[in-house]
PDB file of C-alpha atoms in Angstrom:
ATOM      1  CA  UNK A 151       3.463  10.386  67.683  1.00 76.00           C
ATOM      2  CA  UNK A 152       7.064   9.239  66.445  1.00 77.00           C
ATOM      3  CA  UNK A 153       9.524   9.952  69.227  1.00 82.00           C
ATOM      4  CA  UNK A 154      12.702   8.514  67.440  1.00 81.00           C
ATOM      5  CA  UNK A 155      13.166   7.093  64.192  1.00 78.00           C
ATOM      6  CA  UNK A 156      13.671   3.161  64.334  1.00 76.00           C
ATOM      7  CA  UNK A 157      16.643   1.510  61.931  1.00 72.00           C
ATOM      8  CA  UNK A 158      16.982   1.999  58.322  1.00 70.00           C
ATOM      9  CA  UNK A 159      15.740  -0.938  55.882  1.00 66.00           C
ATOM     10  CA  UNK A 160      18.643  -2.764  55.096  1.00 67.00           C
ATOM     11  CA  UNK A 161      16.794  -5.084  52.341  1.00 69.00           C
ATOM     12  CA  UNK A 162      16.607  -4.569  48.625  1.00 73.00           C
ATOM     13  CA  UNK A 163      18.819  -0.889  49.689  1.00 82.00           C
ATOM     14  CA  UNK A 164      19.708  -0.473  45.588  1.00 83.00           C
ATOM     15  CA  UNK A 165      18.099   2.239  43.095  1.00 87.00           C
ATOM     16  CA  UNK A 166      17.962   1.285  39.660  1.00 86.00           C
ATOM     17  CA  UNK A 167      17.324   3.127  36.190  1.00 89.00           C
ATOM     18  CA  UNK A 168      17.133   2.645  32.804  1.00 90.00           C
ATOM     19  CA  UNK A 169      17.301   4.311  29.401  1.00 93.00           C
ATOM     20  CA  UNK A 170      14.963   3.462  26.348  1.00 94.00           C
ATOM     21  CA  UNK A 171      13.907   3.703  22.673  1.00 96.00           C
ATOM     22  CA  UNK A 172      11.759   2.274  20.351  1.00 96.00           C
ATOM     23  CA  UNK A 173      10.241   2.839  17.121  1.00 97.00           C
ATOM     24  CA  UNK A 174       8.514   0.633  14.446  1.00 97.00           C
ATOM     25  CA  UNK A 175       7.611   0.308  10.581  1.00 97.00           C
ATOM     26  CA  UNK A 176       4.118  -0.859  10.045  1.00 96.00           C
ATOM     27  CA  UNK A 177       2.610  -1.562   6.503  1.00 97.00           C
ATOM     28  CA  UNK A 178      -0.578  -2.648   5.156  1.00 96.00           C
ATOM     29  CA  UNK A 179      -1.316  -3.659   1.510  1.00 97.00           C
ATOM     30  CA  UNK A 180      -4.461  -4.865  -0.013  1.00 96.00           C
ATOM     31  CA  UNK A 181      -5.039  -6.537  -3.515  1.00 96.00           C
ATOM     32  CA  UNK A 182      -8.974  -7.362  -4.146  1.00 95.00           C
ATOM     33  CA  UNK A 183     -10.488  -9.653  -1.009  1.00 96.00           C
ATOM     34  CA  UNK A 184      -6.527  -9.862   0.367  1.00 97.00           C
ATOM     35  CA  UNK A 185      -5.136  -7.635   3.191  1.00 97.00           C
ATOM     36  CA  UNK A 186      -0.929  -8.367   4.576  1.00 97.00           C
ATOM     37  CA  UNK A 187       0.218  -6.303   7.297  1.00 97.00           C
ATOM     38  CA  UNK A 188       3.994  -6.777   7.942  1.00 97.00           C
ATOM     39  CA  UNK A 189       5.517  -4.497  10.124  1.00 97.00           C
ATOM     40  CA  UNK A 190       9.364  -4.632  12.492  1.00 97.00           C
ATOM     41  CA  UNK A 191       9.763  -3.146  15.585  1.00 96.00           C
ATOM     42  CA  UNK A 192      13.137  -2.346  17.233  1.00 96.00           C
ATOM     43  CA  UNK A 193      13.740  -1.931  20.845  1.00 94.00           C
ATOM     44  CA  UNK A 194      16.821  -0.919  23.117  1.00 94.00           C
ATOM     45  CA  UNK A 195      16.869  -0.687  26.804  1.00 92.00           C
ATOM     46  CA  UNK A 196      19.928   0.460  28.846  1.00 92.00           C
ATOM     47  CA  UNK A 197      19.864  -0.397  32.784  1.00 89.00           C
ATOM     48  CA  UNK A 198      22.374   0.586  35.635  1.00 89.00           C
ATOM     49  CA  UNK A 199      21.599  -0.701  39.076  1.00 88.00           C
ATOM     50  CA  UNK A 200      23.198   0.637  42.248  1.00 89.00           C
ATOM     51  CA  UNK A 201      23.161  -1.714  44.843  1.00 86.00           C
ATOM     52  CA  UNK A 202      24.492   0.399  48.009  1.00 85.00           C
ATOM     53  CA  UNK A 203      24.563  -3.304  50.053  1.00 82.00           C
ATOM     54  CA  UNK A 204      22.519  -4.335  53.483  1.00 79.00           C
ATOM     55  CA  UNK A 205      25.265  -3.093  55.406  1.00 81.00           C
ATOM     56  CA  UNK A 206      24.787   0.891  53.941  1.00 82.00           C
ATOM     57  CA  UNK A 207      21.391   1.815  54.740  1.00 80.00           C
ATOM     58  CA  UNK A 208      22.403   5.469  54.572  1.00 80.00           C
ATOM     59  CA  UNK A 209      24.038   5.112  51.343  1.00 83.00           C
ATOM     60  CA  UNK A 210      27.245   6.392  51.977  1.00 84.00           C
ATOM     61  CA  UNK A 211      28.522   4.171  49.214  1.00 85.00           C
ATOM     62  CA  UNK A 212      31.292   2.371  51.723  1.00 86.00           C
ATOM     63  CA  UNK A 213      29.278  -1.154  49.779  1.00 84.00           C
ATOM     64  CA  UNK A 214      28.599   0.621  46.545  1.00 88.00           C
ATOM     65  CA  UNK A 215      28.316  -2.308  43.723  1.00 87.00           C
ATOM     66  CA  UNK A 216      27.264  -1.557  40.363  1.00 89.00           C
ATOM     67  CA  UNK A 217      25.507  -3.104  37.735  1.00 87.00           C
ATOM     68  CA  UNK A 218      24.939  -2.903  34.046  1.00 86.00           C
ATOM     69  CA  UNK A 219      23.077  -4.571  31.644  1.00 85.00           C
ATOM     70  CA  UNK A 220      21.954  -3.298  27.952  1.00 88.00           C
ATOM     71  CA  UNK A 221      19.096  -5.485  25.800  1.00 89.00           C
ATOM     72  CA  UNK A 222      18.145  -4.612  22.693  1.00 90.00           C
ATOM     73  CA  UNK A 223      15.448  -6.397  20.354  1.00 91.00           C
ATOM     74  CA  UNK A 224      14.631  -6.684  16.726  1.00 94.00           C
ATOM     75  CA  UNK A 225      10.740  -7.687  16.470  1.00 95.00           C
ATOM     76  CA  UNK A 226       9.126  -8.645  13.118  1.00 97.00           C
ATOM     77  CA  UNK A 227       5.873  -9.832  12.709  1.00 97.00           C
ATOM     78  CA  UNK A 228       2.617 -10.434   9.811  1.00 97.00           C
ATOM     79  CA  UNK A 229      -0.569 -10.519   9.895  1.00 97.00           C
ATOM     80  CA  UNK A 230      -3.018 -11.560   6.644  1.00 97.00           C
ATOM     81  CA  UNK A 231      -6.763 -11.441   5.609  1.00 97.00           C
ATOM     82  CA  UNK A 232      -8.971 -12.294   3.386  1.00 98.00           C
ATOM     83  CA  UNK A 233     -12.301 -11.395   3.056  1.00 96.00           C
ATOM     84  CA  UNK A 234     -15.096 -13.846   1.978  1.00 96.00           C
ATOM     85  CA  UNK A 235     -17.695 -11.458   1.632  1.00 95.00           C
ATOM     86  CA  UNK A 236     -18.132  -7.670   3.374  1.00 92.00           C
ATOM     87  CA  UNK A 237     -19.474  -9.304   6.876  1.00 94.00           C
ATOM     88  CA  UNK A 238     -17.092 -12.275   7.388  1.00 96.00           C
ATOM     89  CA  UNK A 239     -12.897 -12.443   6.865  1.00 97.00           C
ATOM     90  CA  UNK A 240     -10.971 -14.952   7.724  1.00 98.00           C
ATOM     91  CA  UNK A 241      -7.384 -13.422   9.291  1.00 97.00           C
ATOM     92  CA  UNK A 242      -3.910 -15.334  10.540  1.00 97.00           C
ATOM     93  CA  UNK A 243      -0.385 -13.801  11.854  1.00 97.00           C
ATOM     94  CA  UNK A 244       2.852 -14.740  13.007  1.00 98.00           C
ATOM     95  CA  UNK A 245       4.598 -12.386  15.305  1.00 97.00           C
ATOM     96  CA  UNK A 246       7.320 -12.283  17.265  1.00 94.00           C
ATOM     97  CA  UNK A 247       7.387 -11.738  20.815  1.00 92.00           C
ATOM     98  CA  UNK A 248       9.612  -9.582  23.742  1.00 91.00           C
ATOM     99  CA  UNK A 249       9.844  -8.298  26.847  1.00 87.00           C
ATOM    100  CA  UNK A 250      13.106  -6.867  28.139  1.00 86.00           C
ATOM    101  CA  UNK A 251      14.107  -7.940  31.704  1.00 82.00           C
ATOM    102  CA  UNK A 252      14.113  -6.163  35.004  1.00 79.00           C
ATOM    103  CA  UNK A 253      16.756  -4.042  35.917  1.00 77.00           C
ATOM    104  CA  UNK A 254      19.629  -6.000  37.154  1.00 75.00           C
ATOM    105  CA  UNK A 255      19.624  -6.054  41.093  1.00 69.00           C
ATOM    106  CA  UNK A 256      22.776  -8.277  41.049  1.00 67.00           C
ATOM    107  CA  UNK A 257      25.348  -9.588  39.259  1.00 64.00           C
ATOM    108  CA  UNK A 258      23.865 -13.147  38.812  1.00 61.00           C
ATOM    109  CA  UNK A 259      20.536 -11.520  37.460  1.00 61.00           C
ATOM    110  CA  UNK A 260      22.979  -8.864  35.308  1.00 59.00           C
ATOM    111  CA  UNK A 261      24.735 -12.149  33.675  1.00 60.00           C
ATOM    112  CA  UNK A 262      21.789 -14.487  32.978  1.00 60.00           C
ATOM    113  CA  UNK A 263      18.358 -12.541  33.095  1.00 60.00           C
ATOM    114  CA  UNK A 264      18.179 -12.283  29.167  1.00 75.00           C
ATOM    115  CA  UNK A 265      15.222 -10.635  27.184  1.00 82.00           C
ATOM    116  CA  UNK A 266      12.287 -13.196  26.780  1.00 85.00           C
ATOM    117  CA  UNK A 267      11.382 -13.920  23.342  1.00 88.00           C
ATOM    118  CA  UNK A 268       8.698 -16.128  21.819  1.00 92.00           C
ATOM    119  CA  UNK A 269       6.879 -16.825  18.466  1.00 95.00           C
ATOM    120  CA  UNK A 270       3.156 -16.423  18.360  1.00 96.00           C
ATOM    121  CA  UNK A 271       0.889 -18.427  15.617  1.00 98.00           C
ATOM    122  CA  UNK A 272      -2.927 -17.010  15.204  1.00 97.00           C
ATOM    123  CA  UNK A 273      -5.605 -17.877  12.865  1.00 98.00           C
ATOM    124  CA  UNK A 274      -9.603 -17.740  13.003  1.00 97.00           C
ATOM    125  CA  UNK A 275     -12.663 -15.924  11.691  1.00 97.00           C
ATOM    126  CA  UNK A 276     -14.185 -12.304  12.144  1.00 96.00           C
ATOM    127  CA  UNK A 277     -17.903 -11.424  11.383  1.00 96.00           C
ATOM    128  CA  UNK A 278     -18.619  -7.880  11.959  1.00 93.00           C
ATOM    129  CA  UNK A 279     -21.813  -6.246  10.817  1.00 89.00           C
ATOM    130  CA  UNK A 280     -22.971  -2.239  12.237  1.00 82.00           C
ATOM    131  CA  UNK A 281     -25.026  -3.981  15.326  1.00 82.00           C
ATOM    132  CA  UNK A 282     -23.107  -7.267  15.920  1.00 87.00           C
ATOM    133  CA  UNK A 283     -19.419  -8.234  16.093  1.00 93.00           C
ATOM    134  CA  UNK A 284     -17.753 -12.020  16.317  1.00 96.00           C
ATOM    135  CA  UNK A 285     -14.348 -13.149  16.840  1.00 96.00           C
ATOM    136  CA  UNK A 286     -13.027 -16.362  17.215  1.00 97.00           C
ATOM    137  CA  UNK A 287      -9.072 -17.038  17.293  1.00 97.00           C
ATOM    138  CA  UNK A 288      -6.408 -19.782  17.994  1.00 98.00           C
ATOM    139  CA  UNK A 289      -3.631 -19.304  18.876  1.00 97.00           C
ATOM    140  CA  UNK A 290      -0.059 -20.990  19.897  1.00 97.00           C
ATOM    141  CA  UNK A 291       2.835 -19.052  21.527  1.00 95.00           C
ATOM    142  CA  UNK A 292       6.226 -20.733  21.832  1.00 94.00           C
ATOM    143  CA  UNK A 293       8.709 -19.098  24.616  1.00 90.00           C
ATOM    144  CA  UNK A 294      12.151 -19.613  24.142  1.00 87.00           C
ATOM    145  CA  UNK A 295      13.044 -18.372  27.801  1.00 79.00           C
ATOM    146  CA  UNK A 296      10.106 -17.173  29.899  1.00 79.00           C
ATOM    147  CA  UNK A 297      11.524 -14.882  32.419  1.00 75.00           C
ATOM    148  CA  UNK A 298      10.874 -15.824  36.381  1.00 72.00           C
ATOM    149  CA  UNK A 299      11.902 -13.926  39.620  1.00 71.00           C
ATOM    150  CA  UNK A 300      13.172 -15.129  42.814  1.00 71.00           C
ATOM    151  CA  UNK A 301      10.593 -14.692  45.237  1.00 70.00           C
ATOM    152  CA  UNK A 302       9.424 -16.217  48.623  1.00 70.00           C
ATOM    153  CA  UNK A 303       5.850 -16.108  47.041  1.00 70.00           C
ATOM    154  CA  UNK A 304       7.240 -18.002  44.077  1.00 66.00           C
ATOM    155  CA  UNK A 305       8.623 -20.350  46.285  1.00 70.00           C
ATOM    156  CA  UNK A 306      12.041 -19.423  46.207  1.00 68.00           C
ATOM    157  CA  UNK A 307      14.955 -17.366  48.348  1.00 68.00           C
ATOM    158  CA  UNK A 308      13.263 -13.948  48.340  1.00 63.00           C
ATOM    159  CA  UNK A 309      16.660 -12.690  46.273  1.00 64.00           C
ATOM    160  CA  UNK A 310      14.578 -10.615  43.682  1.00 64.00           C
ATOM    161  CA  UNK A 311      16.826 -12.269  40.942  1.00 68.00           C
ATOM    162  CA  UNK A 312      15.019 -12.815  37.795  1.00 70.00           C
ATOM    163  CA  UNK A 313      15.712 -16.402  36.072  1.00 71.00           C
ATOM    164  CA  UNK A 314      15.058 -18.061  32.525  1.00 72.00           C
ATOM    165  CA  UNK A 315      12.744 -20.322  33.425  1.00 74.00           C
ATOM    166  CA  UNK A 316      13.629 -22.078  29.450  1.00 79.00           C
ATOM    167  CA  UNK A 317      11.150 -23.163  27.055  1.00 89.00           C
ATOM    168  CA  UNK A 318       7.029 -22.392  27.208  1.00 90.00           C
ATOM    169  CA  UNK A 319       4.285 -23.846  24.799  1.00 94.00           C
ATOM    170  CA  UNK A 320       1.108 -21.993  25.281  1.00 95.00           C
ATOM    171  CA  UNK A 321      -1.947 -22.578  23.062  1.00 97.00           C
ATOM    172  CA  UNK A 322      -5.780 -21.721  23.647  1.00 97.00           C
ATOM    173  CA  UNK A 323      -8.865 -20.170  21.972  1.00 97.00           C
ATOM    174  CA  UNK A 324     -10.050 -16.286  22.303  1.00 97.00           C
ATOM    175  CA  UNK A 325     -14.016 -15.671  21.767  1.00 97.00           C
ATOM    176  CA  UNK A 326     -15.290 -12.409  21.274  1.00 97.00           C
ATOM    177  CA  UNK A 327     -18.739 -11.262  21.049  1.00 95.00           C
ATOM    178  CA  UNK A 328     -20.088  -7.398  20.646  1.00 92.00           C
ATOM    179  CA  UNK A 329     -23.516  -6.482  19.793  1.00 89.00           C
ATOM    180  CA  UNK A 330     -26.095  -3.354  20.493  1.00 85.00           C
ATOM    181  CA  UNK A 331     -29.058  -5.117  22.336  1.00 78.00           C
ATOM    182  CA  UNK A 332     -30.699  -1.862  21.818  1.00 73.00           C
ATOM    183  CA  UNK A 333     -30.892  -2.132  17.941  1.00 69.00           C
ATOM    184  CA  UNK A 334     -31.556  -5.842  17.665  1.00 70.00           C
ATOM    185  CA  UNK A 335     -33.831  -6.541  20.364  1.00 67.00           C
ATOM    186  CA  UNK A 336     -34.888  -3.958  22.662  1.00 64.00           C
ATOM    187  CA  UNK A 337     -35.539  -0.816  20.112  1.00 66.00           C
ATOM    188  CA  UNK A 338     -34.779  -1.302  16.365  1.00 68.00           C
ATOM    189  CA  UNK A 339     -37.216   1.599  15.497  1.00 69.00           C
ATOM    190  CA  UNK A 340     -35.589   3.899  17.370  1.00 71.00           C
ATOM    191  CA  UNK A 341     -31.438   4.368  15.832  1.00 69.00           C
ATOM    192  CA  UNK A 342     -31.217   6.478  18.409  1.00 71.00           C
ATOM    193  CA  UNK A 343     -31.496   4.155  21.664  1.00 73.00           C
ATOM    194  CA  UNK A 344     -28.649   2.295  22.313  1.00 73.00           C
ATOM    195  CA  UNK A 345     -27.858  -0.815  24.418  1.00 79.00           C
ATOM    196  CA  UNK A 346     -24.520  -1.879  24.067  1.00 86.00           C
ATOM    197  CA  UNK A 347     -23.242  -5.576  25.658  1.00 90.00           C
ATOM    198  CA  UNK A 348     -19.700  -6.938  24.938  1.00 92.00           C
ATOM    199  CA  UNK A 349     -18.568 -10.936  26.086  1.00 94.00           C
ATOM    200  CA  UNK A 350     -15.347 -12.576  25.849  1.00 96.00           C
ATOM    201  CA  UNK A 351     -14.214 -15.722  26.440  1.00 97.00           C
ATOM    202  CA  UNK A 352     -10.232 -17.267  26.568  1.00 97.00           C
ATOM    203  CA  UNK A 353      -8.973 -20.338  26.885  1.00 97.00           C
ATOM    204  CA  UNK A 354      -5.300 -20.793  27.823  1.00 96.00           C
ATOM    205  CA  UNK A 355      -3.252 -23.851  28.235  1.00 96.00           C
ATOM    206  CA  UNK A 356       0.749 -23.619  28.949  1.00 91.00           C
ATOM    207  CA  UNK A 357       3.670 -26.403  29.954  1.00 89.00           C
ATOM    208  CA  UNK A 358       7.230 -25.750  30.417  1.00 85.00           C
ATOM    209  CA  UNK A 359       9.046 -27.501  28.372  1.00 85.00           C
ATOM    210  CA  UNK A 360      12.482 -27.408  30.157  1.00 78.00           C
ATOM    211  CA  UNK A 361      13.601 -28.285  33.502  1.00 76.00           C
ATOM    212  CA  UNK A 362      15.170 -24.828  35.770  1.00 67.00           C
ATOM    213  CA  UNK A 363      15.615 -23.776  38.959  1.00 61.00           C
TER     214      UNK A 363
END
């Protein structure tokens, strides 16, 4: 049984919100074997931090420091196709990427924690028949500042500060594999039994390009 409450939590004391929209325009076209999908999407993300201080467990607001921090994001991307025959296409895309940061907890992470953006490059095949499906994709992504945060896990203070951690080259393969063992193997009398099995497979390498601490 708790006779007396013990003291407040003095660490990471701050509450912090944010206000969002987003919305997006998404086409697809097709001319004969050919398929382009170009869409845009358009984010904005409004944050306010209140960080009542170590010293203000209560919140009185004696310590009150506040934060502000807007991002906003224009996102295009494409993908393409082209089918060979009805089973097997072959399909590419660029797009680009974003994710908006955390809300800022400080004013070092309201100042330099900027949204992370990269550009993703994809290409490969796709054979697809009722019973059995078969992707296989490459890709590359390159970050132009991969977000980080300040954490004794990470190896750092413990702030809670997000960082740019600067430039990211990731590339690797994506395998795919869905089929109805029921229908192939097991019962392909019967339309009615089914035995589905799904495998995938990625490969992922990634560097950092830049130096950061």
């Amino acid at each position: 049984r708790l006779n007396s409450f013990g003291a407040q939590g003095s660490q990471a004391n701050r509450v912090g919100k944010a206000s969002a929209a987003a919305g997006y325009v998404l086409n697809r076209m097709e001319w004969g074997p050919w398929a382009l999908t170009p869409g845009v999407r358009y984010e904005y993300v409004d944050y306010t931090t209140d960080n009542y201080g170590g010293s203000d467990p209560s919140r009185t607001g004696s310590a009150l420091q506040t934060y502000h921090a807007v991002v906003q994001g224009l996102i295009p991307g494409v993908g393409v196709e082209y089918a060979l025959n009805d089973s097997l296409t072959l399909l590419g895309g660029v797009h680009q990427g974003f994710a908006p940061p955390e809300a800022p907890s400080s004013a070092v992470s309201a100042d330099n924690a900027q949204e992370e953006t990269s550009v993703k490059y994809e290409a490969g095949v796709r054979y697809a028949t009722p019973v059995l499906s078969i992707d296989a994709i490459g890709y590359y992504t390159a970050y132009d500042n991969l977000l980080g945060s300040d954490t004794f896990s990470s190896g750092g203070a413990g702030g809670g500060d997000q960082f740019n951690g600067g430039k990211v080259d990731v590339y690797g393969l994506e395998l795919a594999l869905q089929t109805d063992a029921g229908q192939i193997f097991l019962f392909p009398s019967q339309p009615q039994v089914r035995f589905p099995l799904r495998f995938s497979y990625t490969y992922t390498n990634a560097t950092f390009q830049d130096a950061f601490n």
